[in-house]
Amino acid sequence: MLSDSNSSSDDDQNPKPDATSIDQSLDAIENQLASISMSQSVSEFESESEHGIHEEETTELNHQDFRNGSLSEIDQLSLHNSVPEEVSRSEKDVDEPKASSSRLWTNAVEEEEVEAPSSPSSSGYAGERGSSSSASGILEVNNDGEIDAVRNDGEFDEVSDSQAPWVPGKRHGDEDDASISWRKRKKHFFVLSHSGKPIYSRSVIAAQLFLFHCSIGYGDEHKLAGFSATLQAIISFVENGGDRVKLVRAGKHQVIFLVKGPIYLVCISCTEEPYESLRGQLELLYGQMILILTKSVNRCFEKNPKFDMTPLLGGTDVVFSSLIHSFGWNPATFLHAYTCLPLAYATRQAAGAILQDVADSGVLFAILMCRHKVISLVGAQKASLHPDDMLLLSNFVMSSESFRTSESFSPICLPRYNPMAFLYAYVHYLDVETYLILLTTSSDAFYHLKDCRIRIETVLLKSNVLVEVQRSVVEGGMHVEDLPVDPASRSGTVSHLGQPRIPTGPPERFKEVFHGIGGPAGLWHFIYRSIYLDQYVASEFSSPISSLQQQKRLYRAYQKLYTSMHDKGVGPHKTQFRRDENYVMLCWVTQDFELYATFDPLADKALAIKICNRVCQWVKDVENEIFLLGASPFSW
Amino acid sequence: MGMPSANATSETLKLCIFDLRRGQNEGQELDKILFFYPADLPFSTQLSVIGLSEGLITFTRIFSPEAACEVIEAEGHSHVFYEAEPDIWMVMVVEKNKDSEAIWRIDGLRSLLKELHSFFLMFTGSIRALLDKEPSGGLIRTHLYYFIMDYLSDFLSGKKLQLPNFRDSLKERGTVHMLTIGREAALEVQSLVKVLELCVGSSQCSSLIMYQDLLVSSTLSPEDTVNIFNYAVLRLSPRALSSGASSWSYLRKGNTAPGASGPMLPNSSSVLEVYYGSQENSVGGHSYNVLRPLKHGHWSRGNDGFLVTDSWEAEAGSLVHTCPTIWLHKTDERMYLCAYQHRSLTIIFLIPVASVLNADQEIPFVKQQIIENVALKIIKVEEKLSRGWGGENAYHVSGYRYLLVDDDRCISRASPPGKVTTLTKESLVALSRLREEVDLEKSRAKWDGLGHEKDLEVCIRAKNNAWVIARLTRGKELYMVLEKANETLLYASDAVEKFSDRYCNGAFSFD
């Protein structure tokens, strides 16, 4: 609408039709919200929490159950309904004007954010539209900050609706739980087409958009499009002026815009994440769409600007919500590198050898992964896999429940490899967390790949690789507490990541002993990224950052540090020391690697530098175990 | 279309002021524009700039009611917003990438808008008040037009406006620069202030004493001190008066003294006409008494040592020597402004208008008193300060390029500009980016209610091996570039520590 009217803006008679139209839609929005936001009642908070939006807090309490897989979907739901009441109360405290007495605490709580999108059903959205066909999901964070996506369907909606009644027609005027949810969450993503059509009308993203519209008093999809249209209007208004809008900042909020041909992506965030990080997240979101659809979807828009992409993405909401969730915990999303499961060199070699074997038989890429960590991967000659593609692919596989239950053969596109063409992915879970992906260009290679998988599986079982994988998962990665104190004593009997194993006692005991106050000199955590390997290794979280909130805050601090070091205009810098009330952080970028280390805020500078050197040495000492070393022609 | 580049020279900057309460009906949109630079842009373009701004202000208020749109970053332009008064917005649009110098720090640009508005408040009062006085808008438009054009003329370098960019990263607008004086001199100054107050005879008299472009003493609130000090540096200081002399102060630009603001005001009357051409009665500057306190060359030093101006002539209509008046920010009080200058020393004193019954008689009387009773003391103080004055590079610290800001007291001190120019562009851009980061942290802390509690230390070794450093603690800020420093972080930290101990009373030191 905007672009049309703007084309006549030379006419002084009607000089600013565009802005007026923005105004009109926005005025309506604003007036509605202004009245809404005045009142907040406890019951509304509670009803909000019943919508099950507080994934992270709830799951922190429940993860054990989830991991055991002992809960039925209904059980999960009831947990959702019972636990968040506490949470909602603390939220309420947060929403109230800042009490100066508990300022620090308040801030800490505010740090918590719930950007893991709600299940559409729990927002009442899917239920309202009676769309049981749309897949919906809940994201859960387990102990290691990883995602288990729990798929559910229409039945769930019903249950949800019955437990948390939601009356569409009721949301007007002073109804405000959705508006609270809007403000409670720190980050919102929107995807729309260049004609202003919401692309995820049935997805989690649209559910948020929908929530937003509930918050402004609109309850139906028709009006939902109005907000999309506003975003679209802003983008095309600036575009018509011969420019391209990137960012709008207002107080704590940032609105980030990304235009990808006919697809517009927008993020509204009040997290502290820098613009560059959020833009990177939109890029990944777009990449995830391309992975599902390829870029040739653009042609549909060329043919018909009002093309509705939604049906093409049907059932993929969990993929996007899981990706959005990973923006809060997975360093791969901003480091543009992947991480490996720590394994003995020989074990990884064994896995690599059999993968190489099948790669030679016409498989483009063979990837063996455990959760988001790579065990081994092999590519056909000259084919290289971008870390972002790996992130998107593993997210796609892990978030889709169907891959877990049976072997699958699915068309996918690797946006960095070739955004225009589909590849075919054969996916098979070898155990609960370990899965094999075989990529090929041939659409009829299923049986061949199945044979390959059988061969691989046999070899992996025979060579004990899967057992070793399980063992590594239990033992975890590098613990800062294990940092070798004296470089001279590195020799001798070392097994797991340079540390002598304690021969007796259960692993829990082992951890108890060593998980006290972080590593030497107040070292709390580090990330080491090898530039030429495109891989990173992050230490396990030590006790000073044991809670999810602390981990997320640390993650954000890394994002900031990374952005600051890699400034587009003048970066990359060489070294950075940063101290604030939360941490001392040190970053060191060389041609070969980047080290990001976090210390206690009172850490001694000179000592911290020494420790960083030692960390680098440690990583080099165990690089055979923590990295996938160039055994394959995979990258170069 | 939209933002046409009809005139290449006028493209680099757009500056507008608009009132959200006006022109809300269709067809009356022009009414909301109170000022637009460049004025010769087609109305469609002006309205599209304002339309976008207005749309985004409304849009952002939806989810950020406490702070509406502050900046739009587009690929080609930055739009900097400042809500000067409720519903009255100033928006500056600067072009990026036009040349390699176009690297801006948003808060640096916003401080320019703030300063402009503070000056306007000081001389003219609030925009809203003038709008209320004459709702047609002619009065405020005329005032704003001349005022802002005069202000912008300071940024004119050749035919182009040169806005503060990354090269100004070691400067802080909206602060005062102090002269450091010894104890003895301080006592002299103190007694001078006392004598001045006695002479003026009014208990509410305030004074501000400057040596060259530096503040020696002020009895005003920090905000008012900043305003008057910066105005004085721009128009009253000996350097400002001797037009053509280049100033080393950031407040004055370049060697080319614009003199009259000729280039900035190409066709003023016609420009103003178009806004209210429909209203036949009052066109152009003639029917309004326009105050132009920022106009160049309108202050001069009289034979008696007092500075005189004809800028305020028009206001009162007929009087020959009207004494200028200003509004104090803190008390909202109207004051007569008198300035006396002896060589490098400028003494500004303010007398409440309310306390003067007959200005034509009383002000000259006060002046006479000062000449008779204080002139000698002034000479003495000036001599004393001159003897202790280390020259333009007095505050240079060898090996350091720094900026020190005390937010609470609105004071800053920096390496002399001549020394800053020795830094490479790379270092300055890196510092500008770092300051941008710190600005965000500060604003974040403000919204989180932490305010001055923000404590931050950042040391970056840039690609060119320069150390770029920022330190924030208890409302004080220190920015530093060390170009020829050793490569170790400890060396850089040590350098900061030494600086802090020696020049900042250890404010940035760790014990």
PDB file of N, CA, C and O in Angstrom, chain A residues 9 15-16 19 29 33 103 182 240 243-244 246-247 249 252-253 270 272 560 564 567 570-571 574-579 605, chain B residues 1 44 47-48 51 62-64 70-71 73-77 429 433 437 441 444 448 453 457-461 463 465 493 510:
ATOM      1  N   SER A   9       4.121  10.678  -4.745  1.00  0.00           N
ATOM      2  CA  SER A   9       4.433  11.651  -3.707  1.00  0.00           C
ATOM      3  C   SER A   9       5.072  12.925  -4.247  1.00  0.00           C
ATOM      4  O   SER A   9       5.339  13.841  -3.506  1.00  0.00           O
ATOM      5  N   PRO A  15       0.962  15.063  -0.336  1.00  0.00           N
ATOM      6  CA  PRO A  15       2.393  14.824  -0.216  1.00  0.00           C
ATOM      7  C   PRO A  15       2.766  13.654   0.665  1.00  0.00           C
ATOM      8  O   PRO A  15       3.812  13.088   0.496  1.00  0.00           O
ATOM      9  N   LYS A  16       1.974  13.296   1.618  1.00  0.00           N
ATOM     10  CA  LYS A  16       2.477  12.310   2.569  1.00  0.00           C
ATOM     11  C   LYS A  16       1.447  11.231   2.863  1.00  0.00           C
ATOM     12  O   LYS A  16       1.072  10.988   3.991  1.00  0.00           O
ATOM     13  N   ALA A  19       2.863   8.220   5.124  1.00  0.00           N
ATOM     14  CA  ALA A  19       2.998   8.363   6.557  1.00  0.00           C
ATOM     15  C   ALA A  19       1.633   8.338   7.225  1.00  0.00           C
ATOM     16  O   ALA A  19       1.482   7.818   8.312  1.00  0.00           O
ATOM     17  N   ILE A  29      -3.300   1.080  16.859  1.00  0.00           N
ATOM     18  CA  ILE A  29      -2.531   0.164  17.695  1.00  0.00           C
ATOM     19  C   ILE A  29      -2.200   0.823  19.014  1.00  0.00           C
ATOM     20  O   ILE A  29      -2.408   0.272  20.080  1.00  0.00           O
ATOM     21  N   LEU A  33      -3.280  -0.057  22.900  1.00  0.00           N
ATOM     22  CA  LEU A  33      -2.301  -0.556  23.860  1.00  0.00           C
ATOM     23  C   LEU A  33      -2.209   0.363  25.059  1.00  0.00           C
ATOM     24  O   LEU A  33      -2.042  -0.086  26.187  1.00  0.00           O
ATOM     25  N   ARG A 103      17.580  -3.821  43.835  1.00  0.00           N
ATOM     26  CA  ARG A 103      17.870  -3.483  42.450  1.00  0.00           C
ATOM     27  C   ARG A 103      18.673  -4.561  41.728  1.00  0.00           C
ATOM     28  O   ARG A 103      18.333  -4.984  40.649  1.00  0.00           O
ATOM     29  N   TRP A 182       3.822  -9.950  25.706  1.00  0.00           N
ATOM     30  CA  TRP A 182       4.655  -9.219  24.754  1.00  0.00           C
ATOM     31  C   TRP A 182       5.800  -8.542  25.478  1.00  0.00           C
ATOM     32  O   TRP A 182       6.952  -8.640  25.101  1.00  0.00           O
ATOM     33  N   ASN A 240      11.678   3.203  -0.777  1.00  0.00           N
ATOM     34  CA  ASN A 240      11.265   4.157  -1.805  1.00  0.00           C
ATOM     35  C   ASN A 240      12.111   5.425  -1.772  1.00  0.00           C
ATOM     36  O   ASN A 240      12.193   6.141  -2.760  1.00  0.00           O
ATOM     37  N   ASP A 243      16.836   3.956   0.043  1.00  0.00           N
ATOM     38  CA  ASP A 243      17.692   3.493   1.125  1.00  0.00           C
ATOM     39  C   ASP A 243      17.141   2.159   1.638  1.00  0.00           C
ATOM     40  O   ASP A 243      16.161   1.645   1.132  1.00  0.00           O
ATOM     41  N   ARG A 244      17.778   1.622   2.634  1.00  0.00           N
ATOM     42  CA  ARG A 244      17.355   0.334   3.168  1.00  0.00           C
ATOM     43  C   ARG A 244      17.469   0.382   4.679  1.00  0.00           C
ATOM     44  O   ARG A 244      18.556   0.615   5.210  1.00  0.00           O
ATOM     45  N   LYS A 246      17.918  -0.681   8.404  1.00  0.00           N
ATOM     46  CA  LYS A 246      18.601  -1.777   9.072  1.00  0.00           C
ATOM     47  C   LYS A 246      18.162  -1.911  10.521  1.00  0.00           C
ATOM     48  O   LYS A 246      18.011  -3.006  11.024  1.00  0.00           O
ATOM     49  N   LEU A 247      17.996  -0.780  11.155  1.00  0.00           N
ATOM     50  CA  LEU A 247      17.837  -0.819  12.604  1.00  0.00           C
ATOM     51  C   LEU A 247      17.076   0.405  13.086  1.00  0.00           C
ATOM     52  O   LEU A 247      17.289   1.514  12.597  1.00  0.00           O
ATOM     53  N   ARG A 249      16.238   2.081  16.891  1.00  0.00           N
ATOM     54  CA  ARG A 249      16.506   1.917  18.308  1.00  0.00           C
ATOM     55  C   ARG A 249      15.586   2.843  19.098  1.00  0.00           C
ATOM     56  O   ARG A 249      15.402   3.994  18.728  1.00  0.00           O
ATOM     57  N   LYS A 252      15.382   0.695  25.357  1.00  0.00           N
ATOM     58  CA  LYS A 252      16.048  -0.602  25.424  1.00  0.00           C
ATOM     59  C   LYS A 252      15.763  -1.458  24.204  1.00  0.00           C
ATOM     60  O   LYS A 252      16.309  -2.541  24.078  1.00  0.00           O
ATOM     61  N   HIS A 253      14.895  -1.011  23.372  1.00  0.00           N
ATOM     62  CA  HIS A 253      14.452  -1.856  22.257  1.00  0.00           C
ATOM     63  C   HIS A 253      15.213  -1.577  20.974  1.00  0.00           C
ATOM     64  O   HIS A 253      15.564  -0.448  20.686  1.00  0.00           O
ATOM     65  N   CYS A 270      14.542  -6.491  23.209  1.00  0.00           N
ATOM     66  CA  CYS A 270      15.099  -5.612  24.229  1.00  0.00           C
ATOM     67  C   CYS A 270      16.163  -6.357  25.016  1.00  0.00           C
ATOM     68  O   CYS A 270      16.448  -6.048  26.152  1.00  0.00           O
ATOM     69  N   GLU A 272      20.173  -7.345  25.358  1.00  0.00           N
ATOM     70  CA  GLU A 272      21.338  -6.494  25.153  1.00  0.00           C
ATOM     71  C   GLU A 272      22.141  -6.894  23.928  1.00  0.00           C
ATOM     72  O   GLU A 272      23.211  -6.353  23.673  1.00  0.00           O
ATOM     73  N   LYS A 560      28.497  -9.977  22.636  1.00  0.00           N
ATOM     74  CA  LYS A 560      28.929  -8.586  22.602  1.00  0.00           C
ATOM     75  C   LYS A 560      30.418  -8.482  22.321  1.00  0.00           C
ATOM     76  O   LYS A 560      30.863  -7.675  21.514  1.00  0.00           O
ATOM     77  N   SER A 564      32.177  -6.781  19.192  1.00  0.00           N
ATOM     78  CA  SER A 564      33.117  -5.694  19.395  1.00  0.00           C
ATOM     79  C   SER A 564      34.465  -5.994  18.748  1.00  0.00           C
ATOM     80  O   SER A 564      35.089  -5.121  18.148  1.00  0.00           O
ATOM     81  N   ASP A 567      34.375  -5.776  14.605  1.00  0.00           N
ATOM     82  CA  ASP A 567      33.747  -4.585  14.047  1.00  0.00           C
ATOM     83  C   ASP A 567      33.977  -4.528  12.539  1.00  0.00           C
ATOM     84  O   ASP A 567      35.094  -4.721  12.062  1.00  0.00           O
ATOM     85  N   VAL A 570      36.530  -1.442  11.444  1.00  0.00           N
ATOM     86  CA  VAL A 570      37.926  -1.385  11.871  1.00  0.00           C
ATOM     87  C   VAL A 570      38.490  -2.710  12.354  1.00  0.00           C
ATOM     88  O   VAL A 570      39.682  -2.831  12.561  1.00  0.00           O
ATOM     89  N   GLY A 571      37.601  -3.701  12.526  1.00  0.00           N
ATOM     90  CA  GLY A 571      38.051  -4.973  13.075  1.00  0.00           C
ATOM     91  C   GLY A 571      38.757  -5.830  12.046  1.00  0.00           C
ATOM     92  O   GLY A 571      38.904  -5.424  10.908  1.00  0.00           O
ATOM     93  N   LYS A 574      42.890  -7.005  17.904  1.00  0.00           N
ATOM     94  CA  LYS A 574      43.788  -8.090  18.291  1.00  0.00           C
ATOM     95  C   LYS A 574      43.512  -8.639  19.679  1.00  0.00           C
ATOM     96  O   LYS A 574      43.513  -9.843  19.882  1.00  0.00           O
ATOM     97  N   THR A 575      43.340  -7.716  20.594  1.00  0.00           N
ATOM     98  CA  THR A 575      43.130  -8.138  21.974  1.00  0.00           C
ATOM     99  C   THR A 575      42.044  -7.278  22.580  1.00  0.00           C
ATOM    100  O   THR A 575      41.879  -6.129  22.180  1.00  0.00           O
ATOM    101  N   GLN A 576      41.326  -7.830  23.505  1.00  0.00           N
ATOM    102  CA  GLN A 576      40.408  -6.991  24.248  1.00  0.00           C
ATOM    103  C   GLN A 576      40.317  -7.479  25.676  1.00  0.00           C
ATOM    104  O   GLN A 576      40.182  -8.671  25.939  1.00  0.00           O
ATOM    105  N   PHE A 577      40.385  -6.526  26.566  1.00  0.00           N
ATOM    106  CA  PHE A 577      40.151  -6.805  27.974  1.00  0.00           C
ATOM    107  C   PHE A 577      38.915  -6.016  28.351  1.00  0.00           C
ATOM    108  O   PHE A 577      38.799  -4.852  28.015  1.00  0.00           O
ATOM    109  N   ARG A 578      38.001  -6.662  29.038  1.00  0.00           N
ATOM    110  CA  ARG A 578      36.751  -5.991  29.370  1.00  0.00           C
ATOM    111  C   ARG A 578      36.357  -6.392  30.776  1.00  0.00           C
ATOM    112  O   ARG A 578      36.286  -7.575  31.096  1.00  0.00           O
ATOM    113  N   ARG A 579      36.112  -5.428  31.586  1.00  0.00           N
ATOM    114  CA  ARG A 579      35.669  -5.725  32.942  1.00  0.00           C
ATOM    115  C   ARG A 579      34.404  -4.948  33.231  1.00  0.00           C
ATOM    116  O   ARG A 579      34.338  -3.744  32.986  1.00  0.00           O
ATOM    117  N   LYS A 605      44.457  -9.078  36.532  1.00  0.00           N
ATOM    118  CA  LYS A 605      44.695  -8.970  35.106  1.00  0.00           C
ATOM    119  C   LYS A 605      45.898  -9.814  34.663  1.00  0.00           C
ATOM    120  O   LYS A 605      45.817 -10.586  33.709  1.00  0.00           O
TER     121      LYS A 605
ATOM    122  N   MET B   1      13.228   9.440  -6.355  1.00  0.00           N
ATOM    123  CA  MET B   1      11.986   9.871  -5.751  1.00  0.00           C
ATOM    124  C   MET B   1      12.078   9.757  -4.243  1.00  0.00           C
ATOM    125  O   MET B   1      12.932   9.094  -3.722  1.00  0.00           O
ATOM    126  N   SER B  44       7.321  17.600  -0.732  1.00  0.00           N
ATOM    127  CA  SER B  44       7.046  16.164  -0.686  1.00  0.00           C
ATOM    128  C   SER B  44       8.181  15.437   0.026  1.00  0.00           C
ATOM    129  O   SER B  44       7.961  14.525   0.825  1.00  0.00           O
ATOM    130  N   LEU B  47       8.121  16.289   3.756  1.00  0.00           N
ATOM    131  CA  LEU B  47       7.054  15.563   4.438  1.00  0.00           C
ATOM    132  C   LEU B  47       7.350  14.077   4.522  1.00  0.00           C
ATOM    133  O   LEU B  47       6.924  13.412   5.468  1.00  0.00           O
ATOM    134  N   SER B  48       8.088  13.574   3.562  1.00  0.00           N
ATOM    135  CA  SER B  48       8.379  12.147   3.657  1.00  0.00           C
ATOM    136  C   SER B  48       9.386  11.876   4.762  1.00  0.00           C
ATOM    137  O   SER B  48       9.295  10.866   5.454  1.00  0.00           O
ATOM    138  N   GLY B  51       7.273  12.276   7.808  1.00  0.00           N
ATOM    139  CA  GLY B  51       6.306  11.180   7.883  1.00  0.00           C
ATOM    140  C   GLY B  51       6.937   9.911   8.418  1.00  0.00           C
ATOM    141  O   GLY B  51       6.373   9.242   9.283  1.00  0.00           O
ATOM    142  N   ILE B  62       4.704   1.794  20.826  1.00  0.00           N
ATOM    143  CA  ILE B  62       3.868   0.634  21.116  1.00  0.00           C
ATOM    144  C   ILE B  62       4.591  -0.286  22.092  1.00  0.00           C
ATOM    145  O   ILE B  62       4.035  -0.724  23.085  1.00  0.00           O
ATOM    146  N   PHE B  63       5.836  -0.581  21.795  1.00  0.00           N
ATOM    147  CA  PHE B  63       6.526  -1.523  22.670  1.00  0.00           C
ATOM    148  C   PHE B  63       7.556  -0.856  23.548  1.00  0.00           C
ATOM    149  O   PHE B  63       8.155  -1.488  24.394  1.00  0.00           O
ATOM    150  N   SER B  64       7.795   0.405  23.335  1.00  0.00           N
ATOM    151  CA  SER B  64       8.766   1.112  24.161  1.00  0.00           C
ATOM    152  C   SER B  64       8.182   2.460  24.564  1.00  0.00           C
ATOM    153  O   SER B  64       8.657   3.502  24.145  1.00  0.00           O
ATOM    154  N   GLU B  70      14.824   6.558  18.827  1.00  0.00           N
ATOM    155  CA  GLU B  70      16.013   7.390  19.044  1.00  0.00           C
ATOM    156  C   GLU B  70      16.884   7.470  17.810  1.00  0.00           C
ATOM    157  O   GLU B  70      17.548   8.474  17.580  1.00  0.00           O
ATOM    158  N   VAL B  71      16.897   6.407  17.061  1.00  0.00           N
ATOM    159  CA  VAL B  71      17.727   6.431  15.864  1.00  0.00           C
ATOM    160  C   VAL B  71      17.205   5.417  14.850  1.00  0.00           C
ATOM    161  O   VAL B  71      16.682   4.373  15.214  1.00  0.00           O
ATOM    162  N   GLU B  73      18.867   3.486  11.696  1.00  0.00           N
ATOM    163  CA  GLU B  73      20.060   3.252  10.900  1.00  0.00           C
ATOM    164  C   GLU B  73      19.637   2.592   9.598  1.00  0.00           C
ATOM    165  O   GLU B  73      19.082   1.498   9.609  1.00  0.00           O
ATOM    166  N   ALA B  74      19.881   3.285   8.513  1.00  0.00           N
ATOM    167  CA  ALA B  74      19.642   2.672   7.218  1.00  0.00           C
ATOM    168  C   ALA B  74      20.999   2.509   6.548  1.00  0.00           C
ATOM    169  O   ALA B  74      22.014   2.968   7.074  1.00  0.00           O
ATOM    170  N   GLU B  75      20.999   1.842   5.416  1.00  0.00           N
ATOM    171  CA  GLU B  75      22.281   1.622   4.780  1.00  0.00           C
ATOM    172  C   GLU B  75      22.964   2.936   4.410  1.00  0.00           C
ATOM    173  O   GLU B  75      24.158   3.097   4.575  1.00  0.00           O
ATOM    174  N   GLY B  76      22.172   3.867   3.900  1.00  0.00           N
ATOM    175  CA  GLY B  76      22.754   5.102   3.397  1.00  0.00           C
ATOM    176  C   GLY B  76      22.704   6.286   4.355  1.00  0.00           C
ATOM    177  O   GLY B  76      23.407   7.271   4.151  1.00  0.00           O
ATOM    178  N   HIS B  77      21.845   6.201   5.361  1.00  0.00           N
ATOM    179  CA  HIS B  77      21.660   7.352   6.242  1.00  0.00           C
ATOM    180  C   HIS B  77      21.478   6.925   7.691  1.00  0.00           C
ATOM    181  O   HIS B  77      21.009   5.827   7.952  1.00  0.00           O
ATOM    182  N   VAL B 429      38.712   5.926  14.401  1.00  0.00           N
ATOM    183  CA  VAL B 429      37.474   5.197  14.091  1.00  0.00           C
ATOM    184  C   VAL B 429      37.247   4.119  15.142  1.00  0.00           C
ATOM    185  O   VAL B 429      36.124   3.926  15.623  1.00  0.00           O
ATOM    186  N   ARG B 433      33.974   3.850  17.489  1.00  0.00           N
ATOM    187  CA  ARG B 433      33.156   2.644  17.626  1.00  0.00           C
ATOM    188  C   ARG B 433      33.071   2.197  19.087  1.00  0.00           C
ATOM    189  O   ARG B 433      32.018   1.790  19.560  1.00  0.00           O
ATOM    190  N   GLU B 437      29.757   1.893  21.560  1.00  0.00           N
ATOM    191  CA  GLU B 437      29.449   0.748  22.422  1.00  0.00           C
ATOM    192  C   GLU B 437      29.190   1.206  23.854  1.00  0.00           C
ATOM    193  O   GLU B 437      28.234   0.769  24.492  1.00  0.00           O
ATOM    194  N   GLU B 441      25.906   1.021  26.360  1.00  0.00           N
ATOM    195  CA  GLU B 441      25.959   0.485  27.726  1.00  0.00           C
ATOM    196  C   GLU B 441      25.402   1.506  28.712  1.00  0.00           C
ATOM    197  O   GLU B 441      24.670   1.163  29.628  1.00  0.00           O
ATOM    198  N   ARG B 444      21.700   1.816  28.346  1.00  0.00           N
ATOM    199  CA  ARG B 444      21.125   0.606  28.915  1.00  0.00           C
ATOM    200  C   ARG B 444      21.078   0.702  30.444  1.00  0.00           C
ATOM    201  O   ARG B 444      20.068   0.409  31.078  1.00  0.00           O
ATOM    202  N   ASP B 448      17.937   0.621  32.963  1.00  0.00           N
ATOM    203  CA  ASP B 448      17.871  -0.378  34.022  1.00  0.00           C
ATOM    204  C   ASP B 448      17.922   0.261  35.399  1.00  0.00           C
ATOM    205  O   ASP B 448      17.928  -0.429  36.401  1.00  0.00           O
ATOM    206  N   GLU B 453      26.020   4.044  38.281  1.00  0.00           N
ATOM    207  CA  GLU B 453      26.719   2.920  38.894  1.00  0.00           C
ATOM    208  C   GLU B 453      27.470   2.089  37.864  1.00  0.00           C
ATOM    209  O   GLU B 453      28.190   1.176  38.214  1.00  0.00           O
ATOM    210  N   GLU B 457      35.353  -1.267  32.116  1.00  0.00           N
ATOM    211  CA  GLU B 457      36.712  -1.041  31.661  1.00  0.00           C
ATOM    212  C   GLU B 457      36.898  -1.838  30.378  1.00  0.00           C
ATOM    213  O   GLU B 457      36.649  -3.042  30.344  1.00  0.00           O
ATOM    214  N   VAL B 458      37.287  -1.171  29.320  1.00  0.00           N
ATOM    215  CA  VAL B 458      37.548  -1.866  28.063  1.00  0.00           C
ATOM    216  C   VAL B 458      38.894  -1.411  27.517  1.00  0.00           C
ATOM    217  O   VAL B 458      39.153  -0.211  27.391  1.00  0.00           O
ATOM    218  N   CYS B 459      39.741  -2.366  27.236  1.00  0.00           N
ATOM    219  CA  CYS B 459      41.023  -2.075  26.597  1.00  0.00           C
ATOM    220  C   CYS B 459      41.080  -2.895  25.314  1.00  0.00           C
ATOM    221  O   CYS B 459      41.005  -4.124  25.381  1.00  0.00           O
ATOM    222  N   ILE B 460      41.196  -2.216  24.206  1.00  0.00           N
ATOM    223  CA  ILE B 460      41.250  -2.937  22.935  1.00  0.00           C
ATOM    224  C   ILE B 460      42.582  -2.656  22.258  1.00  0.00           C
ATOM    225  O   ILE B 460      43.006  -1.496  22.172  1.00  0.00           O
ATOM    226  N   ARG B 461      43.201  -3.706  21.820  1.00  0.00           N
ATOM    227  CA  ARG B 461      44.358  -3.507  20.959  1.00  0.00           C
ATOM    228  C   ARG B 461      43.865  -3.649  19.524  1.00  0.00           C
ATOM    229  O   ARG B 461      43.461  -4.728  19.084  1.00  0.00           O
ATOM    230  N   LYS B 463      43.699  -3.238  15.257  1.00  0.00           N
ATOM    231  CA  LYS B 463      44.470  -3.861  14.186  1.00  0.00           C
ATOM    232  C   LYS B 463      45.789  -3.122  13.951  1.00  0.00           C
ATOM    233  O   LYS B 463      46.799  -3.724  13.616  1.00  0.00           O
ATOM    234  N   ASN B 465      47.578  -1.809  16.085  1.00  0.00           N
ATOM    235  CA  ASN B 465      48.392  -1.916  17.303  1.00  0.00           C
ATOM    236  C   ASN B 465      48.187  -0.787  18.298  1.00  0.00           C
ATOM    237  O   ASN B 465      48.855  -0.747  19.319  1.00  0.00           O
ATOM    238  N   SER B 493      47.433  -1.035  30.662  1.00  0.00           N
ATOM    239  CA  SER B 493      46.720  -0.812  31.920  1.00  0.00           C
ATOM    240  C   SER B 493      47.536   0.062  32.846  1.00  0.00           C
ATOM    241  O   SER B 493      47.012   0.948  33.526  1.00  0.00           O
ATOM    242  N   PHE B 510      42.923   1.205  40.425  1.00  0.00           N
ATOM    243  CA  PHE B 510      42.565   0.133  41.342  1.00  0.00           C
ATOM    244  C   PHE B 510      43.579   0.129  42.473  1.00  0.00           C
ATOM    245  O   PHE B 510      44.757   0.312  42.261  1.00  0.00           O
TER     246      PHE B 510
END
